[in-house]
Short mmCIF file of C-alpha atoms (C1' of nucleotides) in Angstrom, two decimals:
data_model
loop_
_atom_site.label_atom_id
_atom_site.label_comp_id
_atom_site.label_asym_id
_atom_site.label_seq_id
_atom_site.Cartn_x
_atom_site.Cartn_y
_atom_site.Cartn_z
CA UNK S 74 2.17 -37.67 -71.91
CA UNK S 75 0.82 -41.15 -72.16
CA UNK S 76 -2.67 -41.77 -70.98
CA UNK S 77 -5.64 -43.68 -72.21
CA UNK S 78 -4.48 -47.17 -71.62
CA UNK S 79 -7.75 -48.41 -70.38
CA UNK S 80 -11.17 -48.68 -71.78
CA UNK S 81 -13.03 -47.50 -68.74
CA UNK S 82 -11.24 -44.21 -68.71
CA UNK S 83 -11.63 -41.77 -71.51
CA UNK S 84 -9.01 -39.39 -72.68
CA UNK S 85 -8.98 -36.34 -70.53
CA UNK S 86 -8.94 -32.80 -71.87
CA UNK S 87 -5.55 -31.14 -72.32
CA UNK S 88 -6.27 -28.95 -69.34
CA UNK S 89 -5.48 -31.86 -67.11
CA UNK S 90 -1.80 -31.88 -67.84
CA UNK S 91 -1.00 -28.28 -66.89
CA UNK S 92 -1.51 -29.21 -63.31
CA UNK S 93 2.12 -28.48 -63.00
CA UNK S 94 1.40 -24.91 -63.90
CA UNK S 95 -1.58 -24.69 -61.63
CA UNK S 96 0.48 -25.92 -58.76
CA UNK S 97 3.16 -23.42 -59.61
CA UNK S 98 0.56 -20.82 -58.79
CA UNK S 99 -0.40 -22.25 -55.45
CA UNK S 100 2.94 -23.89 -55.06
CA UNK S 101 4.13 -22.48 -51.80
CA UNK S 102 2.76 -23.73 -48.54
CA UNK S 103 1.64 -20.25 -47.56
CA UNK S 104 0.46 -19.17 -50.97
CA UNK S 105 -3.18 -20.17 -50.59
CA UNK S 106 -3.35 -18.47 -47.23
CA UNK S 107 -1.68 -15.41 -48.63
CA UNK S 108 -4.11 -15.13 -51.51
CA UNK S 109 -6.98 -15.66 -49.18
CA UNK S 110 -6.00 -12.89 -46.83
CA UNK S 111 -5.39 -10.61 -49.76
CA UNK S 112 -8.87 -11.38 -51.01
CA UNK S 113 -10.27 -9.40 -48.11
CA UNK S 114 -8.66 -6.28 -49.45
CA UNK S 115 -5.30 -4.55 -49.69
CA UNK S 116 -2.86 -5.53 -46.99
CA UNK S 117 0.48 -4.20 -45.89
CA UNK S 118 3.56 -6.29 -45.43
CA UNK S 119 3.47 -6.14 -41.68
CA UNK S 120 -0.25 -6.83 -41.64
CA UNK S 121 0.23 -10.00 -43.58
CA UNK S 122 2.88 -11.09 -41.14
CA UNK S 123 0.34 -10.72 -38.37
CA UNK S 124 -2.34 -12.46 -40.40
CA UNK S 125 -0.13 -15.44 -40.84
CA UNK S 126 1.73 -16.05 -37.61
CA UNK S 127 4.64 -18.32 -38.21
CA UNK S 128 5.56 -17.10 -41.65
CA UNK S 129 9.02 -15.67 -41.96
CA UNK S 130 9.71 -12.37 -43.64
CA UNK S 131 11.83 -14.16 -46.16
CA UNK S 132 9.09 -16.48 -47.29
CA UNK S 133 6.46 -13.79 -47.25
CA UNK S 134 8.63 -11.70 -49.52
CA UNK S 135 9.39 -14.65 -51.74
CA UNK S 136 5.74 -15.60 -52.14
CA UNK S 137 4.74 -12.00 -52.66
CA UNK S 138 7.35 -11.43 -55.36
CA UNK S 139 6.45 -14.70 -56.93
CA UNK S 140 2.77 -13.94 -57.13
CA UNK S 141 3.51 -10.44 -58.29
CA UNK S 142 5.62 -11.74 -61.13
CA UNK S 143 2.76 -14.00 -62.11
CA UNK S 144 0.31 -11.14 -62.23
CA UNK S 145 -1.73 -12.47 -59.36
CA UNK S 146 -0.73 -9.85 -56.83
CA UNK S 147 -0.28 -6.11 -57.24
CA UNK S 148 2.39 -4.27 -55.29
CA UNK S 149 1.91 -0.58 -54.60
CA UNK S 150 4.45 1.52 -52.80
CA UNK S 151 2.94 4.42 -50.93
CA UNK S 152 5.33 7.39 -50.81
CA UNK S 153 4.47 8.09 -47.20
CA UNK S 154 6.90 9.23 -44.59
CA UNK S 155 7.31 5.75 -43.17
CA UNK S 156 7.60 3.62 -46.27
CA UNK S 157 4.54 1.47 -46.64
CA UNK S 158 3.61 -1.04 -49.28
CA UNK S 159 0.19 -2.32 -50.11
CA UNK S 160 -0.44 -5.66 -51.69
CA UNK S 161 -3.68 -6.57 -53.38
CA UNK S 162 -5.06 -9.19 -55.70
CA UNK S 163 -5.31 -8.47 -59.39
CA UNK S 164 -8.32 -9.43 -61.45
CA UNK S 165 -6.60 -12.66 -62.28
CA UNK S 166 -5.70 -13.27 -58.69
CA UNK S 167 -9.30 -12.89 -57.67
CA UNK S 168 -10.15 -15.82 -59.89
CA UNK S 169 -8.22 -18.04 -57.57
CA UNK S 170 -10.58 -17.38 -54.70
CA UNK S 171 -13.27 -19.82 -55.87
CA UNK S 172 -10.65 -22.47 -56.41
CA UNK S 173 -9.26 -22.02 -52.96
CA UNK S 174 -12.72 -21.88 -51.49
CA UNK S 175 -13.58 -25.17 -53.13
CA UNK S 176 -10.53 -26.83 -51.69
CA UNK S 177 -11.24 -25.39 -48.29
CA UNK S 178 -14.76 -26.74 -48.49
CA UNK S 179 -13.62 -30.29 -49.09
CA UNK S 180 -10.81 -29.95 -46.61
CA UNK S 181 -13.34 -28.92 -44.02
CA UNK S 182 -15.53 -31.90 -44.80
CA UNK S 183 -12.55 -34.17 -44.45
CA UNK S 184 -11.84 -32.75 -41.06
CA UNK S 185 -15.35 -33.40 -39.85
CA UNK S 186 -15.32 -36.92 -41.23
CA UNK S 187 -12.18 -37.91 -39.46
CA UNK S 188 -12.85 -35.84 -36.42
CA UNK S 189 -9.22 -34.91 -36.31
CA UNK S 190 -9.05 -31.32 -35.31
CA UNK N 216 6.68 -29.27 -46.00
CA UNK N 217 6.19 -27.97 -42.52
CA UNK N 218 2.80 -26.43 -42.23
CA UNK N 219 2.55 -25.58 -38.63
CA UNK N 220 -0.05 -22.92 -38.82
CA UNK N 221 -1.92 -22.87 -35.60
CA UNK N 222 -4.36 -20.07 -35.16
CA UNK N 223 -5.26 -17.61 -37.84
CA UNK N 224 -6.36 -14.22 -36.68
CA UNK N 225 -8.13 -12.08 -39.16
CA UNK N 226 -11.44 -10.58 -40.05
CA UNK N 227 -11.99 -13.42 -42.41
CA UNK N 228 -14.50 -16.11 -41.60
CA UNK N 229 -13.04 -19.14 -39.86
CA UNK N 230 -14.23 -21.42 -42.63
CA UNK N 231 -11.69 -19.91 -44.93
CA UNK N 232 -8.78 -19.99 -42.59
CA UNK N 233 -8.31 -23.76 -42.42
CA UNK N 234 -6.27 -23.59 -45.56
CA UNK N 235 -3.91 -25.82 -43.72
CA UNK N 236 -6.43 -28.58 -43.97
CA UNK N 237 -7.22 -27.89 -47.57
CA UNK N 238 -3.58 -28.03 -48.44
CA UNK N 239 -3.18 -31.21 -46.51
CA UNK N 240 -5.54 -32.68 -49.05
CA UNK N 241 -3.72 -31.45 -52.10
CA UNK N 242 -0.46 -31.30 -50.25
CA UNK N 243 1.72 -33.51 -52.36
CA UNK N 244 3.16 -32.30 -55.59
CA UNK N 245 1.55 -35.12 -57.53
CA UNK N 246 -1.72 -35.18 -55.63
CA UNK N 247 -3.69 -32.86 -57.93
CA UNK N 248 -2.55 -34.80 -60.96
CA UNK N 249 -3.38 -38.06 -59.29
CA UNK N 250 -6.88 -36.95 -58.41
CA UNK N 251 -7.35 -35.63 -61.88
CA UNK N 252 -6.42 -38.86 -63.58
CA UNK N 253 -8.59 -40.75 -61.14
CA UNK N 254 -11.47 -38.49 -62.01
CA UNK N 255 -11.68 -40.15 -65.41
CA UNK N 256 -12.49 -43.45 -63.82
CA UNK N 257 -10.89 -46.35 -61.94
CA UNK N 258 -7.20 -46.80 -62.55
CA UNK N 259 -4.71 -49.47 -61.69
CA UNK N 260 -1.39 -48.85 -60.02
CA UNK N 261 0.69 -49.43 -63.10
CA UNK N 262 -1.66 -47.36 -65.20
CA UNK N 263 -1.22 -44.41 -62.93
CA UNK N 264 2.52 -44.77 -63.23
CA UNK N 265 2.16 -44.46 -66.96
CA UNK N 266 -0.26 -41.58 -66.62
CA UNK N 267 2.25 -39.66 -64.61
CA UNK N 268 5.66 -40.25 -66.09
CA UNK N 269 8.29 -39.27 -63.61
CA UNK N 270 6.49 -40.28 -60.47
CA UNK N 271 8.21 -42.93 -58.44
CA UNK N 272 6.43 -45.99 -57.13
CA UNK N 273 7.18 -44.89 -53.64
CA UNK N 274 5.52 -41.55 -53.98
CA UNK N 275 2.60 -42.96 -55.90
CA UNK N 276 2.01 -45.42 -53.10
CA UNK N 277 2.42 -42.75 -50.49
CA UNK N 278 -0.05 -40.38 -52.12
CA UNK N 279 -2.48 -43.18 -52.78
CA UNK N 280 -2.41 -44.39 -49.18
CA UNK N 281 -2.66 -40.86 -47.98
CA UNK N 282 -5.69 -40.05 -50.04
CA UNK N 283 -7.23 -43.37 -49.17
CA UNK N 284 -6.85 -42.64 -45.49
CA UNK N 285 -8.57 -39.34 -46.02
CA UNK N 286 -11.51 -40.93 -47.74
CA UNK N 287 -10.77 -39.29 -51.04
CA UNK N 288 -9.64 -42.40 -52.85
CA UNK N 289 -11.05 -45.90 -52.77
CA UNK N 290 -8.76 -48.91 -53.08
CA UNK N 291 -10.18 -52.15 -54.37
CA UNK N 292 -8.18 -55.33 -54.63
CA UNK N 293 -9.36 -57.62 -57.37
CA UNK N 294 -8.77 -61.29 -56.48
CA UNK N 295 -7.58 -62.11 -59.96
CA UNK N 296 -4.77 -64.46 -60.76
CA UNK N 297 -2.33 -61.63 -61.29
CA UNK N 298 -3.04 -59.37 -58.37
CA UNK N 299 -4.59 -56.16 -59.56
CA UNK N 300 -5.74 -53.15 -57.61
CA UNK N 301 -8.12 -50.51 -58.74
CA UNK N 302 -8.14 -47.00 -57.40
CA UNK N 303 -11.04 -44.66 -57.78
CA UNK N 304 -12.32 -41.42 -56.37
CA UNK N 305 -14.92 -41.49 -53.65
CA UNK N 306 -17.88 -39.13 -53.62
CA UNK N 307 -15.87 -36.80 -51.51
CA UNK N 308 -12.90 -37.08 -53.77
CA UNK N 309 -15.03 -36.12 -56.73
CA UNK N 310 -15.77 -32.83 -55.02
CA UNK N 311 -12.16 -31.89 -55.48
CA UNK N 312 -12.46 -31.93 -59.25
CA UNK N 313 -14.06 -28.48 -59.54
CA UNK N 314 -11.44 -27.07 -57.22
CA UNK N 315 -8.63 -28.50 -59.27
CA UNK N 316 -10.31 -27.45 -62.47
CA UNK N 317 -10.55 -23.90 -61.19
CA UNK N 318 -6.88 -23.81 -60.37
CA UNK N 319 -6.00 -25.30 -63.71
CA UNK N 320 -8.08 -22.65 -65.41
CA UNK N 321 -6.22 -19.81 -63.77
CA UNK N 322 -2.92 -21.55 -64.21
CA UNK N 323 -3.64 -21.84 -67.89
CA UNK N 324 -4.46 -18.14 -68.12
CA UNK N 325 -1.25 -17.33 -66.37
CA UNK N 326 0.67 -19.37 -68.87
CA UNK N 327 -0.87 -17.54 -71.78
CA UNK N 328 -0.25 -14.16 -70.21
CA UNK N 329 3.39 -14.75 -69.64
CA UNK N 330 3.92 -16.91 -72.64
CA UNK N 331 6.23 -19.05 -70.60
CA UNK N 332 5.58 -22.66 -71.27
"C1'" DC D 68 8.42 -0.32 -41.97
"C1'" DT D 69 9.93 -3.25 -45.70
"C1'" DG D 70 12.74 -5.95 -47.03
"C1'" DT D 71 17.45 -8.74 -48.14
"C1'" DA D 72 21.33 -12.05 -47.05
"C1'" DT D 73 23.07 -16.24 -44.75
"C1'" DC D 74 22.88 -20.35 -42.59
"C1'" DC D 75 20.48 -24.47 -41.36
"C1'" DT D 76 16.88 -28.08 -41.13
"C1'" DG D 77 12.95 -30.92 -42.28
"C1'" DT D 78 10.94 -33.48 -45.53
"C1'" DA D 79 8.95 -34.45 -50.06
"C1'" DG D 80 10.30 -36.97 -53.61
"C1'" DG D 81 13.70 -39.73 -56.98
"C1'" DA D 82 16.59 -43.99 -57.81
"C1'" DT D 83 17.28 -48.47 -57.03
"C1'" DA D 84 16.71 -53.07 -55.33
"C1'" DC D 85 13.84 -56.46 -53.49
"C1'" DT D 86 9.31 -59.11 -52.06
"C1'" DG D 87 4.46 -61.35 -52.30
"C1'" DC R 116 1.44 -56.65 -61.02
"C1'" DA R 117 1.69 -54.06 -56.79
"C1'" DG R 118 4.00 -52.61 -53.76
"C1'" DT R 119 8.01 -51.97 -49.77
"C1'" DA R 120 12.63 -50.64 -47.99
"C1'" DT R 121 16.83 -47.73 -48.19
"C1'" DC R 122 19.54 -44.28 -49.38
"C1'" DC R 123 20.17 -39.74 -51.13
"C1'" DT R 124 19.27 -35.12 -53.04
"C1'" DA R 125 16.83 -30.85 -53.68
"C1'" DC R 126 14.47 -27.28 -52.12
"C1'" DA R 127 10.91 -24.91 -49.33
"C1'" DG R 128 10.95 -22.57 -45.39
"C1'" DG R 129 12.56 -20.95 -40.36
"C1'" DA R 130 15.85 -18.07 -37.59
"C1'" DT R 131 18.66 -14.43 -37.28
"C1'" DA R 132 21.07 -10.36 -38.57
"C1'" DC R 133 21.39 -6.53 -41.20
"C1'" DA R 134 20.00 -2.68 -44.71
"C1'" DG R 135 17.27 1.17 -47.12
#
DNA sequence: CTGTATCCTGTAGGATACTG
DNA sequence: CAGTATCCTACAGGATACAG
């Protein structure tokens, strides 16, 4: 990756490049929301659907599986009479909270600045 | 990307819900990268194209205009003989750095855990 | 309840060509 | 150099129906 073409900009740490990976974590449109709601504690599939009105079961499943595969979300099947599944954030997943919070913070500022609500 | 989230209903504080807004800031696929490269200092259009191999001029322009409109990026036209334009992060834009850094951090961890590069 | 399987659409983004 | 204008493709995501 070619950078450092200008004097007034120093070479950035290698962490800069893996933004592709970082975005693969929060890639989906609903992913940040999903993580956020999960941060409040374990949630069931149907609960998440209520939390995020507008999300389709397909996408919710997709995002859930995706995050699970990445070790961000933990899926626990409760052997109850009506099958229920609880999703929760893993230790690693919890580390995303500050990141999301930071983005939300700026996003909120932006909203106030432009007054577009 | 059709983010048409309207009203979030949960026990979570309202400040956290507007993830729609936060994602509208880092919405584009290249946006995080763009902000990151800008964080190192002012960059010209062509320099950014080199920084991010693969990005098309169209998208670069789009993202740049978008961020400019949001007050995250500052666009300065230098009245030089060959027209040159410098882009830089505003104060507000700089606040996104920690957020991006946090995501990168987790993304990097994820990469190491799964060993998939 | 918790998903999975299709079908379909909107739109972000790439390629290319052209302008000031 | 710094864009802009078109055209086109890929894929995320919605709707609906169906399954364990």
